[in-house]
Structures are given as structure tokens and as C-alpha cells.
Amino acid sequence: MPSPPEFVVAVPARYAASRLPGKPLRDLGGQPLVLHVARRALAAGAREVWLATDDARVAAAVAGIEGVRVAMTSPDHASGTDRLAECAAIAGWDDDTLVVNLQGDEPFAPASGIREVARALADSGAPMATLAEPVADAATLFDPNTVKLVRAASGDALYFSRAPLPWPRDAFARDREVLPAGGHWLRHIGIYAYRAGFLQTFARMPPGTLERIESLEQLRVLEAGHRIAVALAPEPFPPGVDTPEDLERAQARLRGEGP
């Protein structure tokens, strides 16, 4: 396999998370959650790792960690993408820099997946890339909290949805408890890569109709006519940390007591 392209990683980390206040600083195995995420980015071989935050307490959590820099960003950003765009400007990346957006609540993100989304961006020529993995069961397919996607033959995303797509008309008319054969379903994994110049374009784009309907920011890109390349994840992505229950499961995983 050829060497991965050169890339940088930006980790947006907002202190005031609604479902888990102070999430970046929550203890995970004796260290702040955000520190685990930064180390995953370093392990992937990023040229630079930047933490984009609006809170000095979060910045202090990675102080002194070799290879991690901090961009103090505005507290008024409506989304992590807006925060990334400001981070890119602070870092001074040129328009062609490959920027991987690793969410600040992904302490177990595999290094191979971080590299793969950067490779998908570089190889496709698209302004944006993401990852997916097969859906294994009907419960996952019908779960509105699990985002599904469909791809073109080229590998570009055609659509993202909370609905079960594609819909096998005849098979689901008979039974919706079991997936029919064929393996046609993909679950979206929320890691993205962008060309740094496109981050600025994205931040200036108004929310689209589809985005507002589905509450999926990536639909803004498709509705505006831009490409999103989709690669299959080379290994499973463990769940992120978004709730107190997620944090308990992450603690168990770190102790070797959970999947």
C-alpha cells in the first residue's frame, strides 16, 4: 500500500457540551478526554495536530504535549466546521492542505481510519471526504440516530439520511426485522477531511433545506453541488463519548472490560 498523504488534524473541542457539560475535560482513565483524542491524532502520523477550542481550561489540558498546538477560537461558532475554518486561518494552512476533522469526543478513533480519510480526500480530488462501514443488522438501519448514506459508483456520496436507505421495497414489504442479502447499506462514520480552502467556502455557505430537514450538516455540501468522497473504514470505529452513559462505557473499554 502506498504511503499516506501528508495531512494535519484539527480537533474541535467545545467546553459547553449540552448533553455532557465540560466533556473535553471529563476524566477517562485518569486523564482528560480531549488528551486521549489528541494522542490518537498524533498516533496517526499527522504533520500537525491542532486543538480548536474556545475555553482556556480545555487548552490547558494539552499544554506541554509535544506536537499539539492550540487555536483559541470564537465562542460564537454555530458548528464545529465554523470552528475548524477559524483554526485553519490561525494555523495559516494553504488552500491545498489536507485537514482531518477528528471530533473531540473520539478517544478510540483508530489511526488507520484517520489516515484513510486523508487518503480518500487526496486520491479523489474532492474538496471533502468521509468514511462509512457496512450496516450489519436491521435495528441499526432503522435507528434514526444512525446516519446512513448511499454512494455513486465513483465512491462519491449521493445522499446522507437518518432514514433506512436504500429501501428494498419487496423484501421490507415481507419482513423488516432482518436485512435481505446483498450488503447494500452503509453507516456513516463522523470523521471528515477537507481541503483547507474548502473549509472557508463551507463556513460561508448558508444552511440548506435538506440540512434543516435531516439535521445533517454534510447535506449542505451536497445540496450546493460539491462532492464528498466516501471510503470504507479499514477497521471499526468504537463509539464516541456524548453522554454520561457513553463515558461509563469508555471507562470500561479502557479497562479492557467492554467492546
Coordinates of C-alpha atoms in Angstrom, one line a residue, residues 77-89 128 194-207 211 217 220-221 226:
H77 CA -19.4 29.5 16.3
A78 CA -22.6 27.7 15.4
S79 CA -20.8 24.4 14.4
G80 CA -17.6 22.6 14.6
T81 CA -16.9 23.3 10.9
D82 CA -17.0 27.0 11.6
R83 CA -14.5 26.5 14.4
L84 CA -12.3 24.5 12.0
A85 CA -12.4 27.2 9.4
E86 CA -11.1 29.7 12.0
C87 CA -8.5 27.2 13.2
A88 CA -7.3 26.8 9.6
A89 CA -6.9 30.6 9.3
M128 CA -14.3 16.8 1.2
Y194 CA -11.3 18.8 3.9
R195 CA -9.0 20.8 1.7
A196 CA -8.3 23.9 3.8
G197 CA -9.5 26.3 1.2
F198 CA -12.9 24.5 1.1
L199 CA -13.3 24.9 4.8
Q200 CA -13.6 28.6 4.2
T201 CA -16.1 28.0 1.5
F202 CA -18.1 25.7 3.7
A203 CA -18.2 28.2 6.6
R204 CA -19.7 30.9 4.2
M205 CA -22.4 28.6 2.9
P206 CA -25.9 29.2 4.3
P207 CA -27.7 26.1 5.7
E211 CA -29.7 20.0 6.1
E217 CA -24.7 19.5 8.2
R220 CA -25.3 21.5 2.9
V221 CA -22.3 20.4 0.8
H226 CA -20.0 19.9 -4.1

